[in-house]
Amino acid sequence: MSTVTTADHHDEHHDHKPTGIKRWLFTTNHKDIGSMYLIFALVMFFIGGAMAMVIRLELFQPGLQFVDPQFFNQMTTVHGLIMVFGAVMPAFTGLANWMIPMMIGAPDMALPRMNNWSFWILPFAFLILLMTLFMPGGGPDFGWTFYAPLSTTYSNDTTALFVFSVHIMGISSIMGAINVIVTIVNMRAPGMTWMKMPLFVWTWLITAFLLIMVMPVLAGVVTMVLTDKYFATSFFDAAGGGDPVLFQHIFWFFGHPEVYIMILPAFGIISAIVPTFARKKLFGYASMVYATASIAILSFLVWAHHMFTTGMPVFALLFFMYTTMLIAVPTGVKVFNWVATMWRGAMTFEVPMMFALAFIVLFTIGGLSGVMLAITPADFQYHDTYFVVAHFHYVLVSGAVFSIVAAVYYWLPKWTGHMYDERLGQMHFWCSLISVNLLFFPMHFVGLAGMPRRIPDYALQFADFNAIISVGGFLFGLSQLIFVWVLIKCARGGEKAEARAWEGAEGLEWEVPSPAPYHTFDTPPEVK
Amino acid sequence: MAKTRGWRWSLPALLLAGPAYASGSNLNMTPGVTDISQQVYDLHMTIFWICCAIGAVVFSAMFVSILLHRKSRGVKPATFHESTKVEIIWTAIPVLILIVMAIPATRVLIAMEDTSDSDVTVLITGSQWRWHYEYLDYDINYFSILATPRGQIEGRLPKGENYLLEVDRPLVIPTDKKVRFLMTSDDVIHSWWVPDFAIKKDTNPGFINEAWTQVNEPGIYRGQCAELCGMDHGFMPIVVIAKEPADFEIWAKAEEERIAEIRAEEQRLLALQMNLDEQMELGERVYLAHCAACHQPNGEGLPPMFPALKGNQVATQDRAEHIRVMVDGRPGTSMASFARQLSLRELTSVITYGRNAWGNDTGDVVQAAEVYEYMQGKGSN
């Protein structure tokens, strides 16, 4: 596919990086920035996870045992915000930083100083958000969706800080997205035509466009919340001519594409891993690209399926039901293509492949419950219950998070130069797989049986399942400690990784040595 | 014990068959007690089985591939990697399946949204954290609040059978009549959900939503608020009693009389003096039911959102302001107006209670006439 001169000899002469903390503060190197994004995401994953543990502890039994309802609401809110904006999105941006330049044969990201900035404002955003938990009145407690007027007239005094923090997260995402687009459009190696780009690059390009289109909408809606609360505007207050449902329309116009922002790069990762371990080319490359683009376009036409119970006209209910159902078609194409890629391959089952296979099955389960949720009359019963919680955790945890973990195992040899401990990795996989299902599968049942989401206490008929769910939650949390152990062990040493760490791996990133030198592709490779 | 055995038995089956066989149990959606809820249930089960079938086909292909096409069996990988024909087939088949799903869904949806020709209309108003029901065809309106004692929630008392799903005054509706619900809110967005009727509709402040039901079976049906509405979102249940139309009329008449009696008593009350003990007793009951969720049973509140009343300047000094806040609420905060929620007698007693409990020993005994005078003065009654 391509020929490359190994680039490690560059490493010695123009690698003038400072040492110590300055290296990380002032770095413009895509690999350093990628590593910082990934480590940041991991830390946030554990902080958000700790909040989930508080939630599951309180819900282990009926009654109020450990936290009061106000603090419980702060936990559900901040858990959601941290996992979406602090864990999943930065992890994908980290992978983009590390891999996109290496996959397209570019020496770095196109705008390296902006790259530094887009990472370094992020810790401050989350510091501000987390600080509010320790202030009088506590942190945001209106859900990560911050519906008005609960987030305006009826919110606590730290709301301004919440708004500020979301603004910073948004700016960071937009800068990251600009960088990805400019890099992919301008810096592909000669011969790397559009339809030769790896799918991870394609899915990230489309994701970056989604980000640029919807993050300003989020910024707009939080600003409206800010002015409604502090500057006496009435965007969402009927008494001043506004409408609280308007909030939801704007929020979900951001929020639905946001869902795909968190899953499209995952599709790219799975499309890289499955062919590698099946030792067979990805089936239907072109249709994968078109399916991704279709999903992205459709994502702008489905937002109100989050709002079926708000009292929309029947025409709108029907429109959003049909468009939402349509999304199943391109998503289905992707799943079928992955299975077709596996078909008559010669598979091996290393940890990245295991997580990728689990992704395909569990994401499909989440997708199928998504089709059920699209059916408006049935959604009236599912809406705002644990059925919805089960659905979006299937696509976000056993979907997006599993894909990120798969990607980390897949590229870890390239990053560290060492193979990870396969036995520990398999243990991490099996513990995660079993506990994630113990955690989220029973949520379907309590949801269907009528348990609303975001409640700190529940009726007695939900008690048994909630106990199981909590046990699953604690086990899933503990399983991730194995992951940290694998990462530390691999960073410190281990079996030396080849340039092409996996037998079936294809792509430019496998042409450079492992660990990848500080600078790669100073001279663009020729892609044939 | 029966319940515990239930989940043990079902757990291995979870991943295989899902909630299919479990109708009527704790595992699946309820078929409910209306024609619409039955149709919604049927729709749910149809889609569920279609999804199971799709899942079965996709996962079988995948697992067969995992079993057969593995390197350890010495297979050589095939080289095929595209087929427009196959892509068209697996785009077209899902489209057809979706059309099959969409047809019944559209039919049920249109029926659900048709609120015309109703027999009885109830205006439902949500507020933090209680429901208000007003019968537009009768002279009846009242609040409905959680009846589960705090002791059960905090684990000091054993939990009752309908823990968190019981209210002081349920909504009563007739069976076999088309009952229309109008829904709105006094503060944030709530959502009125009764699974047995397949109704879940948001109550938006400043706007009115509509829903309807026609219940086939007399009985008691329970639900909950389904939209996060602040601290006590988990503690605003809904209980609906469906009665035969004749029984409903008897109930409505009795309720109208009861409400008329309360009004007459209020007028008598204006001339009466209530003593401190009497007011403290009633006041405490009202306080625990309506105020303690925010201001806490010990009067210390949850500052800064919900200020302490113990030692509070308004509660210990400014008597006129105390009455004003109770009657009008504090706009822009969670403090609602209680003029409509409480009877004059309750309102008077809870003000007196606030001025004398937790060491706020003002010795003030507020009288109904004083509160009434303020309400008349501003025309809020």
CSV table of C-alpha atoms in Angstrom, one decimal, chain A residues 278 280 338-347, chain B residues 60-66 68-69 78 80:
chain,number,residue,atom,x,y,z
A,278,ALA,CA,-9.6,-11.1,10.7
A,280,LYS,CA,-9.0,-9.6,5.7
A,338,TRP,CA,-18.2,-5.6,10.1
A,339,VAL,CA,-19.7,-9.1,10.2
A,340,ALA,CA,-19.0,-9.5,6.5
A,341,THR,CA,-15.4,-8.5,7.2
A,342,MET,CA,-15.1,-11.3,9.8
A,343,TRP,CA,-16.8,-13.8,7.5
A,344,ARG,CA,-14.2,-16.2,6.1
A,345,GLY,CA,-11.4,-14.3,7.6
A,346,ALA,CA,-8.7,-15.9,9.8
A,347,MET,CA,-9.4,-14.5,13.1
B,60,SER,CA,-25.6,-16.0,14.8
B,61,ALA,CA,-23.7,-15.0,11.7
B,62,MET,CA,-21.1,-13.4,13.9
B,63,PHE,CA,-20.7,-16.3,16.2
B,64,VAL,CA,-20.6,-18.9,13.4
B,65,SER,CA,-17.9,-16.8,11.9
B,66,ILE,CA,-16.0,-16.6,15.2
B,68,LEU,CA,-15.3,-21.3,12.1
B,69,HIS,CA,-13.2,-18.6,10.7
B,78,ALA,CA,-10.7,-15.0,1.8
B,80,PHE,CA,-13.6,-10.5,-1.1
